XYZ file of C-alpha atoms in Angstrom:
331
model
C 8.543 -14.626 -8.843
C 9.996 -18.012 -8.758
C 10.068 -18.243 -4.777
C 5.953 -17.923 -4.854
C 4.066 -20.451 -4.778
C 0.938 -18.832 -6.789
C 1.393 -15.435 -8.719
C -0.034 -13.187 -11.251
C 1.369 -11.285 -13.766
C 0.348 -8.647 -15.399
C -3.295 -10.196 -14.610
C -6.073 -8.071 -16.935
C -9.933 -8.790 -17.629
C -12.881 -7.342 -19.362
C -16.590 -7.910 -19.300
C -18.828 -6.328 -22.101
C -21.856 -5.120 -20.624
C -24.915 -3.255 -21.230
C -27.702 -1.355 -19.612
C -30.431 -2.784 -21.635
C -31.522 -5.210 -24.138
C -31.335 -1.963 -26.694
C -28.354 -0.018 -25.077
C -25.012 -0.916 -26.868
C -22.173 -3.002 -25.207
C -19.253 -0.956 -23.270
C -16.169 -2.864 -21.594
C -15.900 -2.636 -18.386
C -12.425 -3.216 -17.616
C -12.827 -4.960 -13.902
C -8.670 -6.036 -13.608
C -5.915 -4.493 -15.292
C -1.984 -5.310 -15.267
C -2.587 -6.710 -11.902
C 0.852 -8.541 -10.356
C 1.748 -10.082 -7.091
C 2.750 -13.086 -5.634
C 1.855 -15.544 -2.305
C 5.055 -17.187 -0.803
C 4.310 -20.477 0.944
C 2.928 -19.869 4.387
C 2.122 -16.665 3.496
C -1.130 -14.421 3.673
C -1.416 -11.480 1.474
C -4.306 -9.078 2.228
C -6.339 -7.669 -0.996
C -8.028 -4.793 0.317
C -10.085 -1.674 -1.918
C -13.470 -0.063 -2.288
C -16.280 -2.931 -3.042
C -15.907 -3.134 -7.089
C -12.365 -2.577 -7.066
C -11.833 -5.731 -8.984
C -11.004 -7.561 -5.557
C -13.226 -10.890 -6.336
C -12.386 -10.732 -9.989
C -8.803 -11.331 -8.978
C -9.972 -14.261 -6.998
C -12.085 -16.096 -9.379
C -9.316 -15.578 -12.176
C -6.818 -17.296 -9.479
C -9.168 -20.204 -8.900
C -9.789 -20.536 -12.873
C -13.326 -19.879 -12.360
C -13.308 -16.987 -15.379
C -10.359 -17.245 -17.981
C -8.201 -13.872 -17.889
C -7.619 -11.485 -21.293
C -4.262 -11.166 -20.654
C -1.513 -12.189 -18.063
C -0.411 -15.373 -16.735
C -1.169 -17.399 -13.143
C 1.821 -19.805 -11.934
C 1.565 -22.034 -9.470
C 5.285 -23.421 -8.248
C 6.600 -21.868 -10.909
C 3.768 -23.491 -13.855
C 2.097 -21.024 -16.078
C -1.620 -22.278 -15.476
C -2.233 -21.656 -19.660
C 0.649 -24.842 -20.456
C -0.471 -27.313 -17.631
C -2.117 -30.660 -19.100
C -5.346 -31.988 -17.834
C -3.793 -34.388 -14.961
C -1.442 -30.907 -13.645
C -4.729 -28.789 -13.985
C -6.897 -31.170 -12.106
C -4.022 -31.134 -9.279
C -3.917 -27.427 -9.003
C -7.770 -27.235 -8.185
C -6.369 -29.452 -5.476
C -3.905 -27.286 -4.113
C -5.742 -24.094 -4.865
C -9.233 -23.918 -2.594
C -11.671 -21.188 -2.320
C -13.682 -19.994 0.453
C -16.619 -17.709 -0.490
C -18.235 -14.786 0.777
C -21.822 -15.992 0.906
C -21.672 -18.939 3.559
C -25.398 -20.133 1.942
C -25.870 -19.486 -1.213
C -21.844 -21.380 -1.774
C -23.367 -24.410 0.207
C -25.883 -27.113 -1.845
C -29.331 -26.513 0.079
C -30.000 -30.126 -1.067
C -26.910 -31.996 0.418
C -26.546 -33.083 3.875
C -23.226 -31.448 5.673
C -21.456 -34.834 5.577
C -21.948 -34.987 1.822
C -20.942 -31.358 1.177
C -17.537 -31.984 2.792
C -17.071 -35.934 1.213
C -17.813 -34.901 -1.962
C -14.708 -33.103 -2.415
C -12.897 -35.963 -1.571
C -14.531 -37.958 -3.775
C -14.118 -35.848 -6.989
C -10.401 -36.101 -6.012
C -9.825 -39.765 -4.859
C -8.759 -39.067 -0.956
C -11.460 -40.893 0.443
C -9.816 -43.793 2.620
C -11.630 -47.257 2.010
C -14.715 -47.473 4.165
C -13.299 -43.803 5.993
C -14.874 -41.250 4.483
C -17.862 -40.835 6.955
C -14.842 -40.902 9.652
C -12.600 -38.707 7.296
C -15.729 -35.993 7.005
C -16.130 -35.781 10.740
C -12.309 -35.153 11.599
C -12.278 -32.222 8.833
C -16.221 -31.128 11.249
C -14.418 -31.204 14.068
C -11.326 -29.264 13.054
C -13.654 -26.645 11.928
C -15.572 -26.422 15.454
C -18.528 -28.714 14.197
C -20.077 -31.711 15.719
C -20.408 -35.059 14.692
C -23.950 -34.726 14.551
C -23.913 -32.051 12.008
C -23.228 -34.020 9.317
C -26.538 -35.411 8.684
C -27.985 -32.241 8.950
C -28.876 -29.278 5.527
C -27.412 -26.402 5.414
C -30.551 -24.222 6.090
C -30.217 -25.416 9.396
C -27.204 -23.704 10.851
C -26.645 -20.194 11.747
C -24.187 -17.896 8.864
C -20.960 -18.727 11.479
C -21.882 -22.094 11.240
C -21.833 -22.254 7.280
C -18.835 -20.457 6.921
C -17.484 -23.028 8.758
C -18.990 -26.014 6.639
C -17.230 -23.822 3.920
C -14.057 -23.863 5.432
C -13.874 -27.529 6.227
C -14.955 -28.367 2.315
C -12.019 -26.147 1.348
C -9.325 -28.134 3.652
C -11.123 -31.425 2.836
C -8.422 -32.154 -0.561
C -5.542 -30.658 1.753
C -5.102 -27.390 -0.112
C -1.784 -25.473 -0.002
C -3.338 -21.877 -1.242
C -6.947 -20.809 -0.257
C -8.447 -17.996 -1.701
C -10.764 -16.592 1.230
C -13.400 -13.816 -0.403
C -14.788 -11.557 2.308
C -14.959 -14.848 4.171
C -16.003 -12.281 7.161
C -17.980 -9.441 5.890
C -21.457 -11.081 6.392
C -20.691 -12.063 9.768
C -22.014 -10.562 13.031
C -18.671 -8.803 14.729
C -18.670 -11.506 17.195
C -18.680 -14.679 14.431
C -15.921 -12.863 12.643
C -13.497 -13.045 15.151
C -14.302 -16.804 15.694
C -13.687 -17.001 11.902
C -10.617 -15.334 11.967
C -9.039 -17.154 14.979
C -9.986 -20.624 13.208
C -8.417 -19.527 10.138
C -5.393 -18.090 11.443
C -5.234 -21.504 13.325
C -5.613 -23.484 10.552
C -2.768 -22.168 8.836
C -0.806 -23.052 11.721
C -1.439 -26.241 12.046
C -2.031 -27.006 8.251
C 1.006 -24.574 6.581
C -1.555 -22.895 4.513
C -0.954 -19.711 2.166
C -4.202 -17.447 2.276
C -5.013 -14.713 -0.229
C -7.419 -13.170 1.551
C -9.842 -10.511 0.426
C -11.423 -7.883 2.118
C -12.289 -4.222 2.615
C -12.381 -4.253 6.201
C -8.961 -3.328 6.855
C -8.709 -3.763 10.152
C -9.241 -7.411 9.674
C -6.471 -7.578 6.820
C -4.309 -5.635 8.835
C -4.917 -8.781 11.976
C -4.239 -11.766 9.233
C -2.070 -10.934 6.826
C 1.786 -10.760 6.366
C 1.675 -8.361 3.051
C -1.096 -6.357 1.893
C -1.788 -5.137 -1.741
C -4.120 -2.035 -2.012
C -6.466 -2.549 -5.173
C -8.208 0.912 -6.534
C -10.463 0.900 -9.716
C -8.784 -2.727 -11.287
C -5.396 -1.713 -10.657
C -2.619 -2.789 -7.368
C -2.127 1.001 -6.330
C 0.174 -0.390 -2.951
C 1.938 -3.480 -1.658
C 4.596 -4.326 0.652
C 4.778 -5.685 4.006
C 1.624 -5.350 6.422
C 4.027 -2.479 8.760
C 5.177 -0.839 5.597
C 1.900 -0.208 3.868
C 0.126 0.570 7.523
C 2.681 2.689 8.803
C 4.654 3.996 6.007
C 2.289 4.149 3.080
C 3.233 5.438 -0.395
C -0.090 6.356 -1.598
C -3.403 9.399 -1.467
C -5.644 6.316 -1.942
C -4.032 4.024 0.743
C -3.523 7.134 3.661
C -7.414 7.637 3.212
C -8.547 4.410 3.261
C -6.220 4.126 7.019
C -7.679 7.470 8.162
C -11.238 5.865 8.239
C -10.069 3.104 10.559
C -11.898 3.598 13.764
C -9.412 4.228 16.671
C -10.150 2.416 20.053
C -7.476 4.226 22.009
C -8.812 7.204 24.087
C -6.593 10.202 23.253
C -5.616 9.232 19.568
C -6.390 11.722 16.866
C -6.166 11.666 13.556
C -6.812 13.488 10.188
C -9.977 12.259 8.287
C -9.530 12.448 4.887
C -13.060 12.824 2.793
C -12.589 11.995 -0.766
C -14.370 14.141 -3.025
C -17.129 12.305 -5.636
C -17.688 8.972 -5.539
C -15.438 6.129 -7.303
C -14.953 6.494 -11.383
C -17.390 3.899 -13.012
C -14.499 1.245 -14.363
C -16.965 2.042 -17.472
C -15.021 5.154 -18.010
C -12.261 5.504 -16.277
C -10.340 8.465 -15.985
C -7.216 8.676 -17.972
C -3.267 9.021 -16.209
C -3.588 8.007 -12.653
C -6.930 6.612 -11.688
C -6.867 8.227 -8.486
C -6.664 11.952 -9.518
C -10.654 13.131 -9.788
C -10.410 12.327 -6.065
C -7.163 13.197 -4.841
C -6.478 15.695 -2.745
C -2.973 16.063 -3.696
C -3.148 15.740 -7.459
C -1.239 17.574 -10.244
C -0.723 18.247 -13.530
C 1.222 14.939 -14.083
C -1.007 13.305 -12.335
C -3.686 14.094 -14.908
C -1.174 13.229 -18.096
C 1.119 10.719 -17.138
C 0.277 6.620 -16.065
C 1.691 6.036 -12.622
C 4.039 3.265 -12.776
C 3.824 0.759 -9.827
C 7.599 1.140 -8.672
C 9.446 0.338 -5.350
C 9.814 3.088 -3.081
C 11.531 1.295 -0.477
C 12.565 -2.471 -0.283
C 10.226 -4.423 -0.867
C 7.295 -1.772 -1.307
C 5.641 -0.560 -4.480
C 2.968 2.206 -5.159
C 1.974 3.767 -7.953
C 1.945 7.809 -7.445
C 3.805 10.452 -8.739
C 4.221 12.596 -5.424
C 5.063 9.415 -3.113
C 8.523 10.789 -2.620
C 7.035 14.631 -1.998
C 3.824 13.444 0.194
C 5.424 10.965 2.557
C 9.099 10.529 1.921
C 11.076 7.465 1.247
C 9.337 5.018 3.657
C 12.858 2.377 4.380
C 16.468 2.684 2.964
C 17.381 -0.059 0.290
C 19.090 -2.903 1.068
């Protein structure tokens, strides 16, 4: 992984819960062995079921919860052996955007102050600019000068997302870690959202991992998309590959409920059976076998490793070859 600019390996964590104040603690095992990496100028799509373990990837990224097990790099620098001044720079470099565009915002703060502060905290405020510094970063967002002096309970969700966005670029980040930036959007404000990121990282060289269940909207943003089911990577590989030749049950049914806009296209919808496997208990062997429709005895025995089927692309199933054939030739 030492041409990525941020990376996991073998990422796992664990939360002991309970149901009660008298109910005993149980694990609930939200990530496990989860690996991939972000190139620079890159956008990899994280897409599952909500509870996958999708944010809990994020937040262990950003350093907001410490993982069990695994290690982050950034440029190569396992985030466990970096000193204060190296850790202080990677919260630089590595920005988050958040799903919630109001409850991530101060209600107390004023716009202007929600965006300078970042500067602040990390010295970029010119001399005597940082009023003029906090509208350039407004305005490259879509916001107005006069917005700055304004709270945040005073702008629409679009509009908040956006005062999210421009406190993420504020330190010049080279990684952003967008959470369902999108999902509590009206259809209409996503696709603003979408075109300003995507434009952003254009003009700014930005790597995104962005996270999401909509798949249609990973499938419009990202370069390579990594399928997460039950804490676990099931698929990854290039957006084409994993859209058009997929390796995996859980990835060709999570495709088949993307609605088609095309009159005259049909296509097989596939209906899991049950509902997802509390991460309380999981199941044993592959994850994905009390719901698959293609599952066999292995299946309920053996751990699916996550191997490469074809160059580049990984899944973890048994029947890959047997279901869909080998999806490109090796190099």
């Amino acid at each position: 992984m030492t041409d990525h600019l941020l990376s996991a390996e073998n990422l796992s964590k664990a939360f002991s819960v309970s149901a009660g104040p008298f109910s005993p603690r149980r694990e609930l095992r939200a990530v496990s062995n989860v690996t991939f990496g972000i190139a620079p100028g890159e956008t990899l799509g994280l897409a599952g079921e909500s509870g996958c373990g999708k944010s809990t990837v994020g937040k262990l990224l950003m350093g907001l919860i410490p993982p069990d097990a695994g290690t982050i790099r950034f440029n190569g620098r396992a985030m466990a052996d970096m000193a204060r001044d190296e850790r202080q720079s990677f919260h630089k470099d590595v920005q988050m955007i958040f799903q919630d565009p109001f409850s991530s915002l101060n209600p107390r703060m004023r716009v202007g102050d929600i965006v300078g502060e970042a500067l602040d905290i990390h010295g970029l405020a010119p001399r005597g600019g940082r009023r003029a510094r906090t509208l350039e970063l407004l305005d490259m967002v879509g916001l107005q000068a006069g917005h700055a002096d304004r709270y945040p309970h005073e702008f629409s969700g679009g509009q908040r997302q956006r005062i999210g966005i421009a406190r993420a670029i504020a330190v010049s980040p080279r990684v952003i870690v967008a959470d369902e930036p999108v999902s509590a959007l009206d259809l209409s404000i996503q696709a603003q959202i979408i075109n300003l990121l995507q434009q952003l990282k254009r003009d700014l060289g930005l790597s995104y991992l962005f996270i999401a269940h909509d798949l249609s909207v990973v499938r419009h943003l990202s370069d390579r998309v990594a399928v997460m089911y039950l804490g676990k990577i099931v698929e990854i590989g290039t957006r084409d590959a994993v859209f058009s030749r997929f390796q995996h049950p859980y990835t060709e049914a999570l495709l088949s409920a993307v609605p088609r806009v095309k009159a005259g296209l049909s296509h097989k919808r596939i209906i899991l059976a049950g509902d997802p496997p509390s991460p309380l208990n999981p199941p044993q062997a592959c994850p994905f076998h009390p719901r698959c429709p293609y599952a066999e005895a292995i299946c309920r025995t053996d751990v699916p490793p996550l191997e490469e089927k074809g160059t580049g692309h990984f899944a973890a199933c048994h029947l890959s070859k047997k279901l869909f054939g080998i999806p490109t030739p090796f190099s």
